[in-house]
Amino acid sequence: MAKKVLVTGGAGFIGSNFLNYVLRQRDDWEVVNLDKLTYAGNLENLKEIEEKPNYTFVKGDITNNELVNYLFEKYRFDYVINFAAESHVDRSILGSEVFFRTNVVGTNVLLEASRRFGIEKFLQVSTDEVYGSLGETGLFTEQTPLSPNSPYSSSKAGADLMAKSFHHTYDLPVVITRCSNNYGPYQFPEKLIPLMIINALNDKELPVYGDGLNVRDWIYVIDHNRAVELALENGKPGEVYNVGASREMKNIEIVKLILKILGKPESLIKYVKDRPGHDRRYAIDSSKIQSELGWKPSFEFEEAIVQTVEWYLKNKSWWERIISGEYQKYYETQYGQR
Ligand code: NAD
Ligand code: TDX
């Protein structure tokens, strides 16, 4: 029997890579993609799969109780995968309300419908940022206490706690994945890697926050999505699985690497005012998902970052359409220039 799958936020960066990956190889899933198409949602990302008979797109908001209940009634989902979120830390610092609404209230609406109609598994796509910040050493494990620092990460932590409580109280089969920083095609150019690639291509300054020594742990988006698929199907209800590829990099190292790949000068780098409350270091211990579910990363950073840069070179029209629109206003507010 085909599985009925509700994917939320499937027009965003990770969700669209997930759908492109999963629908290419699985005819045993009937997928409904519920996405509000905020500034970050783009149906162009899904051109390859939009005609598939086992794929349906619904434009709508996960906080809309009526719509969500209607979809559950109509499709009787077996699986729910919740990618939908407001995802950018800097935007959450400029205004937190929509982060609370989508990330916490929206997740609650999906959990309530899942409880009411019954489902086989609910996969909450979370982030390592819920653990807060690390010092020079150590790794986040699933036992690390939640200590989110930004409005974005607190809203994600709130959603995680809500999801966990639905498992504890109602026995809803919830699984949570907490992944580190993703990179790859279709990432919105407000995030570090695409922003730096595009600015460098346009010979624009590359704005590095603070001293540039903050550390992020990078994973190719397909490796994250393979973990999501595996945790959905084989993850134990009530459990959390950290996902990461053990590829820590200082921001300045990433920026210099991008310039090197593109053959652009380091003089484009500009150190700018630090992000308020900027987490210093993230690093993930993913040994649990490796030993319990048999997942391991399959993309080498050195190769995948070059492929990612090449994707942005080949898909100029994709990002040019984005940066000419709404995004331009945000750029002016965040960086004080065009
Ligand atoms: P994104 O911002 O690129 O995409 C978010 C998608 O959700 C968009 O298509 C948007 O239209 C949709 N959306 C937003 N609000 C909605 C609402 N109220 N109702 C329905 N749809 C709505 O984000 P992303 O980087 O693809 O992240 C996806 C998920 O993965 C998020 O939950 C994020 O917290 C998590 N995550 C991201 C990273 C990362 O590095 N980007 C790492 C770990 C976890
Ligand atoms: O212009 C910039 N200059 C800069 O120095 C931007 C946009 C970022 N940075 C720094 C801030 C961070 O230390 O680069 C690092 C990465 O920044 P982002 O791309 O904004 O990612 P981050 O804040 O680490 O959060 C990301 O990873 C975890 C995603 O956006 C989240 O959705 C995910 O949960």
mmCIF file of C-alpha atoms in Angstrom, residues 41-337:
data_model
loop_
_atom_site.group_PDB
_atom_site.id
_atom_site.type_symbol
_atom_site.label_atom_id
_atom_site.label_comp_id
_atom_site.label_asym_id
_atom_site.label_seq_id
_atom_site.Cartn_x
_atom_site.Cartn_y
_atom_site.Cartn_z
ATOM 1 C CA GLY A 41 9.116 29.273 -0.804
ATOM 2 C CA ASN A 42 9.649 28.899 -4.541
ATOM 3 C CA LEU A 43 7.772 26.470 -6.792
ATOM 4 C CA GLU A 44 10.523 26.782 -9.395
ATOM 5 C CA ASN A 45 12.548 24.494 -7.122
ATOM 6 C CA LEU A 46 10.069 21.697 -7.869
ATOM 7 C CA LYS A 47 9.869 21.872 -11.666
ATOM 8 C CA GLU A 48 11.330 18.369 -12.026
ATOM 9 C CA ILE A 49 8.628 16.653 -10.016
ATOM 10 C CA GLU A 50 5.520 18.842 -10.297
ATOM 11 C CA GLU A 51 3.938 16.681 -13.007
ATOM 12 C CA LYS A 52 4.311 13.431 -11.108
ATOM 13 C CA PRO A 53 0.963 11.709 -10.496
ATOM 14 C CA ASN A 54 1.889 10.953 -6.876
ATOM 15 C CA TYR A 55 2.570 14.628 -6.050
ATOM 16 C CA THR A 56 0.067 17.350 -5.098
ATOM 17 C CA PHE A 57 0.822 20.944 -4.123
ATOM 18 C CA VAL A 58 -1.426 22.868 -1.744
ATOM 19 C CA LYS A 59 -0.745 26.531 -1.066
ATOM 20 C CA GLY A 60 -1.564 27.174 2.558
ATOM 21 C CA ASP A 61 -0.456 27.957 6.068
ATOM 22 C CA ILE A 62 0.332 25.288 8.678
ATOM 23 C CA THR A 63 -1.238 27.557 11.321
ATOM 24 C CA ASN A 64 -4.589 27.308 9.496
ATOM 25 C CA ASN A 65 -6.432 24.749 11.598
ATOM 26 C CA GLU A 66 -9.350 24.440 9.232
ATOM 27 C CA LEU A 67 -7.193 23.798 6.177
ATOM 28 C CA VAL A 68 -4.944 21.329 7.992
ATOM 29 C CA ASN A 69 -7.952 19.377 9.289
ATOM 30 C CA TYR A 70 -9.516 19.387 5.827
ATOM 31 C CA LEU A 71 -6.320 17.904 4.351
ATOM 32 C CA PHE A 72 -6.077 15.228 7.045
ATOM 33 C CA GLU A 73 -9.733 14.323 6.508
ATOM 34 C CA LYS A 74 -9.266 14.141 2.759
ATOM 35 C CA TYR A 75 -5.958 12.282 2.537
ATOM 36 C CA ARG A 76 -5.711 10.306 5.822
ATOM 37 C CA PHE A 77 -1.945 10.742 6.064
ATOM 38 C CA ASP A 78 0.313 7.960 7.299
ATOM 39 C CA TYR A 79 3.364 10.211 7.644
ATOM 40 C CA VAL A 80 3.854 13.902 8.425
ATOM 41 C CA ILE A 81 7.227 15.570 7.771
ATOM 42 C CA ASN A 82 7.334 19.119 9.091
ATOM 43 C CA PHE A 83 9.944 21.212 7.289
ATOM 44 C CA ALA A 84 7.819 24.389 7.269
ATOM 45 C CA ALA A 85 9.373 27.128 9.345
ATOM 46 C CA GLU A 86 10.678 30.622 9.405
ATOM 47 C CA SER A 87 14.344 29.658 9.211
ATOM 48 C CA HIS A 88 16.624 32.699 9.239
ATOM 49 C CA VAL A 89 18.221 33.822 12.517
ATOM 50 C CA ASP A 90 18.839 37.435 11.386
ATOM 51 C CA ARG A 91 15.203 37.859 10.404
ATOM 52 C CA SER A 92 14.127 36.506 13.816
ATOM 53 C CA ILE A 93 16.247 39.222 15.427
ATOM 54 C CA LEU A 94 14.526 41.885 13.315
ATOM 55 C CA GLY A 95 11.073 40.547 14.334
ATOM 56 C CA SER A 96 10.158 37.387 16.224
ATOM 57 C CA GLU A 97 6.361 37.201 16.014
ATOM 58 C CA VAL A 98 6.056 35.245 12.771
ATOM 59 C CA PHE A 99 8.699 32.814 14.061
ATOM 60 C CA PHE A 100 6.552 32.018 17.090
ATOM 61 C CA ARG A 101 3.440 31.735 14.964
ATOM 62 C CA THR A 102 4.767 29.436 12.252
ATOM 63 C CA ASN A 103 7.323 27.425 14.195
ATOM 64 C CA VAL A 104 5.437 26.890 17.465
ATOM 65 C CA VAL A 105 1.738 27.408 16.698
ATOM 66 C CA GLY A 106 2.046 25.799 13.252
ATOM 67 C CA THR A 107 3.726 22.694 14.668
ATOM 68 C CA ASN A 108 1.021 22.495 17.329
ATOM 69 C CA VAL A 109 -1.729 22.599 14.695
ATOM 70 C CA LEU A 110 -0.061 19.714 12.811
ATOM 71 C CA LEU A 111 0.395 17.705 16.011
ATOM 72 C CA GLU A 112 -3.246 18.208 17.027
ATOM 73 C CA ALA A 113 -4.503 17.051 13.635
ATOM 74 C CA SER A 114 -2.132 14.059 13.740
ATOM 75 C CA ARG A 115 -3.485 13.105 17.152
ATOM 76 C CA ARG A 116 -7.091 13.514 16.063
ATOM 77 C CA PHE A 117 -6.826 11.517 12.855
ATOM 78 C CA GLY A 118 -4.081 9.090 13.889
ATOM 79 C CA ILE A 119 -0.817 8.715 11.966
ATOM 80 C CA GLU A 120 2.023 6.229 11.719
ATOM 81 C CA LYS A 121 4.856 8.718 12.238
ATOM 82 C CA PHE A 122 5.411 12.459 12.707
ATOM 83 C CA LEU A 123 8.885 13.697 11.797
ATOM 84 C CA GLN A 124 9.779 17.093 13.232
ATOM 85 C CA VAL A 125 12.691 18.648 11.355
ATOM 86 C CA SER A 126 14.650 20.497 14.002
ATOM 87 C CA THR A 127 18.076 22.059 14.339
ATOM 88 C CA ASP A 128 21.256 21.853 16.402
ATOM 89 C CA GLU A 129 20.666 25.511 17.324
ATOM 90 C CA VAL A 130 18.218 24.408 20.047
ATOM 91 C CA TYR A 131 21.261 23.331 22.108
ATOM 92 C CA GLY A 132 22.703 26.858 22.203
ATOM 93 C CA SER A 133 26.403 27.507 21.766
ATOM 94 C CA LEU A 134 29.549 25.449 22.440
ATOM 95 C CA GLY A 135 32.957 26.604 23.672
ATOM 96 C CA GLU A 136 36.196 25.651 21.941
ATOM 97 C CA THR A 137 35.663 21.926 22.512
ATOM 98 C CA GLY A 138 32.881 19.367 22.874
ATOM 99 C CA LEU A 139 29.942 18.241 20.732
ATOM 100 C CA PHE A 140 26.157 18.453 20.999
ATOM 101 C CA THR A 141 24.660 15.064 21.878
ATOM 102 C CA GLU A 142 20.970 14.245 22.233
ATOM 103 C CA GLN A 143 21.484 14.628 26.015
ATOM 104 C CA THR A 144 22.764 18.207 25.770
ATOM 105 C CA PRO A 145 20.223 20.432 27.563
ATOM 106 C CA LEU A 146 18.175 22.743 25.360
ATOM 107 C CA SER A 147 19.487 26.291 25.673
ATOM 108 C CA PRO A 148 18.389 28.248 22.605
ATOM 109 C CA ASN A 149 19.699 31.793 22.254
ATOM 110 C CA SER A 150 17.909 33.445 19.319
ATOM 111 C CA PRO A 151 14.191 33.990 18.761
ATOM 112 C CA TYR A 152 14.531 31.510 15.860
ATOM 113 C CA SER A 153 16.155 28.767 17.924
ATOM 114 C CA SER A 154 13.791 29.277 20.875
ATOM 115 C CA SER A 155 10.820 28.859 18.559
ATOM 116 C CA LYS A 156 12.352 25.632 17.205
ATOM 117 C CA ALA A 157 13.001 24.423 20.762
ATOM 118 C CA GLY A 158 9.383 25.270 21.635
ATOM 119 C CA ALA A 159 8.211 23.145 18.719
ATOM 120 C CA ASP A 160 10.467 20.258 19.811
ATOM 121 C CA LEU A 161 9.075 20.369 23.347
ATOM 122 C CA MET A 162 5.512 20.451 22.042
ATOM 123 C CA ALA A 163 6.243 17.461 19.797
ATOM 124 C CA LYS A 164 7.869 15.527 22.667
ATOM 125 C CA SER A 165 4.919 16.241 24.931
ATOM 126 C CA PHE A 166 2.533 14.787 22.345
ATOM 127 C CA HIS A 167 4.541 11.576 22.409
ATOM 128 C CA HIS A 168 4.661 11.474 26.197
ATOM 129 C CA THR A 169 1.025 12.402 26.782
ATOM 130 C CA TYR A 170 -0.850 10.914 23.830
ATOM 131 C CA ASP A 171 1.656 8.319 22.627
ATOM 132 C CA LEU A 172 1.803 10.099 19.268
ATOM 133 C CA PRO A 173 4.667 8.479 17.298
ATOM 134 C CA VAL A 174 6.895 11.550 17.030
ATOM 135 C CA VAL A 175 10.548 11.499 15.956
ATOM 136 C CA ILE A 176 12.767 14.599 16.020
ATOM 137 C CA THR A 177 15.899 15.146 13.936
ATOM 138 C CA ARG A 178 18.322 17.926 14.870
ATOM 139 C CA CYS A 179 20.638 18.755 12.024
ATOM 140 C CA SER A 180 23.573 21.105 11.643
ATOM 141 C CA ASN A 181 24.044 23.788 8.940
ATOM 142 C CA ASN A 182 22.989 22.632 5.455
ATOM 143 C CA TYR A 183 24.358 23.746 2.092
ATOM 144 C CA GLY A 184 23.437 22.845 -1.482
ATOM 145 C CA PRO A 185 21.227 23.914 -4.412
ATOM 146 C CA TYR A 186 18.150 26.127 -3.927
ATOM 147 C CA GLN A 187 19.336 27.664 -0.645
ATOM 148 C CA PHE A 188 17.871 31.124 -0.261
ATOM 149 C CA PRO A 189 20.582 33.777 -0.691
ATOM 150 C CA GLU A 190 20.139 35.235 2.796
ATOM 151 C CA LYS A 191 22.157 32.316 4.263
ATOM 152 C CA LEU A 192 25.958 32.468 4.534
ATOM 153 C CA ILE A 193 27.059 30.255 1.634
ATOM 154 C CA PRO A 194 24.710 31.423 -1.162
ATOM 155 C CA LEU A 195 24.980 35.040 0.001
ATOM 156 C CA MET A 196 28.766 34.946 -0.264
ATOM 157 C CA ILE A 197 28.736 33.125 -3.638
ATOM 158 C CA ILE A 198 26.321 35.635 -5.166
ATOM 159 C CA ASN A 199 28.024 38.714 -3.725
ATOM 160 C CA ALA A 200 31.395 37.455 -4.973
ATOM 161 C CA LEU A 201 29.958 36.824 -8.449
ATOM 162 C CA ASN A 202 28.632 40.398 -8.428
ATOM 163 C CA ASP A 203 31.954 41.777 -7.084
ATOM 164 C CA LYS A 204 30.063 43.023 -4.015
ATOM 165 C CA GLU A 205 31.480 43.160 -0.474
ATOM 166 C CA LEU A 206 31.252 39.928 1.529
ATOM 167 C CA PRO A 207 29.854 40.901 4.967
ATOM 168 C CA VAL A 208 31.501 38.735 7.637
ATOM 169 C CA TYR A 209 29.976 39.158 11.095
ATOM 170 C CA GLY A 210 32.276 39.983 14.041
ATOM 171 C CA ASP A 211 35.718 38.387 13.863
ATOM 172 C CA GLY A 212 34.642 35.673 11.403
ATOM 173 C CA LEU A 213 35.799 32.969 13.799
ATOM 174 C CA ASN A 214 32.352 31.541 14.632
ATOM 175 C CA VAL A 215 32.209 27.860 13.796
ATOM 176 C CA ARG A 216 29.440 25.967 12.007
ATOM 177 C CA ASP A 217 29.302 22.239 11.240
ATOM 178 C CA TRP A 218 28.368 21.795 7.555
ATOM 179 C CA ILE A 219 26.363 19.017 5.898
ATOM 180 C CA TYR A 220 25.241 18.586 2.310
ATOM 181 C CA VAL A 221 21.457 18.874 2.082
ATOM 182 C CA ILE A 222 20.960 15.414 0.535
ATOM 183 C CA ASP A 223 22.733 13.762 3.451
ATOM 184 C CA HIS A 224 20.345 15.566 5.801
ATOM 185 C CA ASN A 225 17.389 14.434 3.722
ATOM 186 C CA ARG A 226 18.520 10.804 3.720
ATOM 187 C CA ALA A 227 18.592 11.037 7.513
ATOM 188 C CA VAL A 228 15.064 12.485 7.563
ATOM 189 C CA GLU A 229 13.775 9.647 5.375
ATOM 190 C CA LEU A 230 15.480 7.027 7.527
ATOM 191 C CA ALA A 231 14.378 8.531 10.840
ATOM 192 C CA LEU A 232 10.818 8.738 9.542
ATOM 193 C CA GLU A 233 10.685 5.097 8.556
ATOM 194 C CA ASN A 234 12.938 3.481 11.163
ATOM 195 C CA GLY A 235 13.289 6.021 13.991
ATOM 196 C CA LYS A 236 11.952 5.011 17.390
ATOM 197 C CA PRO A 237 8.926 7.057 18.510
ATOM 198 C CA GLY A 238 9.809 9.629 21.158
ATOM 199 C CA GLU A 239 13.479 9.702 20.165
ATOM 200 C CA VAL A 240 15.708 12.537 19.003
ATOM 201 C CA TYR A 241 18.450 11.962 16.415
ATOM 202 C CA ASN A 242 21.280 14.434 15.844
ATOM 203 C CA VAL A 243 22.420 14.702 12.239
ATOM 204 C CA GLY A 244 25.758 16.128 11.124
ATOM 205 C CA ALA A 245 28.725 15.379 8.912
ATOM 206 C CA SER A 246 31.528 16.400 11.323
ATOM 207 C CA ARG A 247 32.762 19.208 9.088
ATOM 208 C CA GLU A 248 33.452 22.156 11.337
ATOM 209 C CA MET A 249 34.552 25.340 9.612
ATOM 210 C CA LYS A 250 35.163 28.889 10.757
ATOM 211 C CA ASN A 251 33.010 31.332 8.785
ATOM 212 C CA ILE A 252 36.063 33.134 7.440
ATOM 213 C CA GLU A 253 37.472 29.824 6.141
ATOM 214 C CA ILE A 254 34.262 29.173 4.193
ATOM 215 C CA VAL A 255 34.256 32.698 2.775
ATOM 216 C CA LYS A 256 37.898 32.434 1.657
ATOM 217 C CA LEU A 257 37.236 29.011 0.132
ATOM 218 C CA ILE A 258 34.322 30.386 -1.914
ATOM 219 C CA LEU A 259 36.511 33.233 -3.165
ATOM 220 C CA LYS A 260 39.215 30.731 -4.099
ATOM 221 C CA ILE A 261 36.780 28.497 -6.024
ATOM 222 C CA LEU A 262 35.466 31.534 -7.906
ATOM 223 C CA GLY A 263 38.910 33.075 -8.467
ATOM 224 C CA LYS A 264 37.852 36.308 -6.727
ATOM 225 C CA PRO A 265 40.104 38.478 -4.489
ATOM 226 C CA GLU A 266 40.021 38.386 -0.665
ATOM 227 C CA SER A 267 39.824 42.192 -0.742
ATOM 228 C CA LEU A 268 36.049 41.713 -1.199
ATOM 229 C CA ILE A 269 35.799 40.574 2.447
ATOM 230 C CA LYS A 270 34.371 43.180 4.801
ATOM 231 C CA TYR A 271 34.110 42.620 8.542
ATOM 232 C CA VAL A 272 30.803 44.083 9.723
ATOM 233 C CA LYS A 273 28.951 44.513 13.030
ATOM 234 C CA ASP A 274 28.384 41.182 14.753
ATOM 235 C CA ARG A 275 24.993 39.462 14.904
ATOM 236 C CA PRO A 276 23.440 40.212 18.340
ATOM 237 C CA GLY A 277 23.739 37.146 20.587
ATOM 238 C CA HIS A 278 25.766 35.350 17.895
ATOM 239 C CA ASP A 279 26.316 31.676 18.841
ATOM 240 C CA ARG A 280 30.045 30.948 18.792
ATOM 241 C CA ARG A 281 30.289 27.326 17.811
ATOM 242 C CA TYR A 282 28.055 24.437 16.746
ATOM 243 C CA ALA A 283 29.327 20.868 16.384
ATOM 244 C CA ILE A 284 27.249 17.726 16.257
ATOM 245 C CA ASP A 285 27.774 14.212 17.552
ATOM 246 C CA SER A 286 25.717 12.048 15.185
ATOM 247 C CA SER A 287 26.853 8.668 16.521
ATOM 248 C CA LYS A 288 23.325 7.724 17.645
ATOM 249 C CA ILE A 289 21.728 7.861 14.184
ATOM 250 C CA GLN A 290 24.838 6.164 12.785
ATOM 251 C CA SER A 291 24.792 3.235 15.189
ATOM 252 C CA GLU A 292 21.022 2.847 15.653
ATOM 253 C CA LEU A 293 19.724 3.576 12.141
ATOM 254 C CA GLY A 294 22.808 2.919 10.028
ATOM 255 C CA TRP A 295 22.973 6.445 8.573
ATOM 256 C CA LYS A 296 26.234 8.037 7.541
ATOM 257 C CA PRO A 297 27.080 11.083 5.442
ATOM 258 C CA SER A 298 27.971 10.236 1.857
ATOM 259 C CA PHE A 299 29.100 13.582 0.413
ATOM 260 C CA GLU A 300 32.642 14.871 0.841
ATOM 261 C CA PHE A 301 32.663 18.547 1.777
ATOM 262 C CA GLU A 302 35.488 19.446 -0.634
ATOM 263 C CA GLU A 303 33.554 18.071 -3.624
ATOM 264 C CA ALA A 304 30.052 19.085 -2.604
ATOM 265 C CA ILE A 305 30.974 22.715 -1.915
ATOM 266 C CA VAL A 306 32.480 23.014 -5.404
ATOM 267 C CA GLN A 307 29.339 21.433 -6.896
ATOM 268 C CA THR A 308 27.203 23.881 -4.911
ATOM 269 C CA VAL A 309 29.177 26.883 -6.182
ATOM 270 C CA GLU A 310 28.830 25.497 -9.724
ATOM 271 C CA TRP A 311 25.064 25.136 -9.238
ATOM 272 C CA TYR A 312 24.789 28.854 -8.429
ATOM 273 C CA LEU A 313 26.938 29.656 -11.475
ATOM 274 C CA LYS A 314 24.671 27.570 -13.720
ATOM 275 C CA ASN A 315 21.409 28.818 -12.196
ATOM 276 C CA LYS A 316 21.946 32.545 -12.290
ATOM 277 C CA SER A 317 18.396 33.220 -13.436
ATOM 278 C CA TRP A 318 17.037 31.405 -10.339
ATOM 279 C CA TRP A 319 18.796 33.702 -7.882
ATOM 280 C CA GLU A 320 18.629 36.836 -10.007
ATOM 281 C CA ARG A 321 14.840 36.658 -9.904
ATOM 282 C CA ILE A 322 15.022 36.310 -6.128
ATOM 283 C CA ILE A 323 17.430 39.130 -5.378
ATOM 284 C CA SER A 324 15.639 41.572 -7.612
ATOM 285 C CA GLY A 325 12.405 41.229 -5.625
ATOM 286 C CA GLU A 326 11.290 41.308 -2.028
ATOM 287 C CA TYR A 327 14.706 40.154 -0.816
ATOM 288 C CA GLN A 328 16.249 43.465 -1.823
ATOM 289 C CA LYS A 329 14.268 45.273 0.869
ATOM 290 C CA TYR A 330 15.478 42.843 3.520
ATOM 291 C CA TYR A 331 19.085 43.243 2.337
ATOM 292 C CA GLU A 332 18.865 47.003 2.787
ATOM 293 C CA THR A 333 17.491 46.651 6.321
ATOM 294 C CA GLN A 334 20.075 44.025 7.349
ATOM 295 C CA TYR A 335 23.208 45.449 5.718
ATOM 296 C CA GLY A 336 22.265 49.132 5.282
ATOM 297 C CA GLN A 337 23.105 49.181 1.566
#
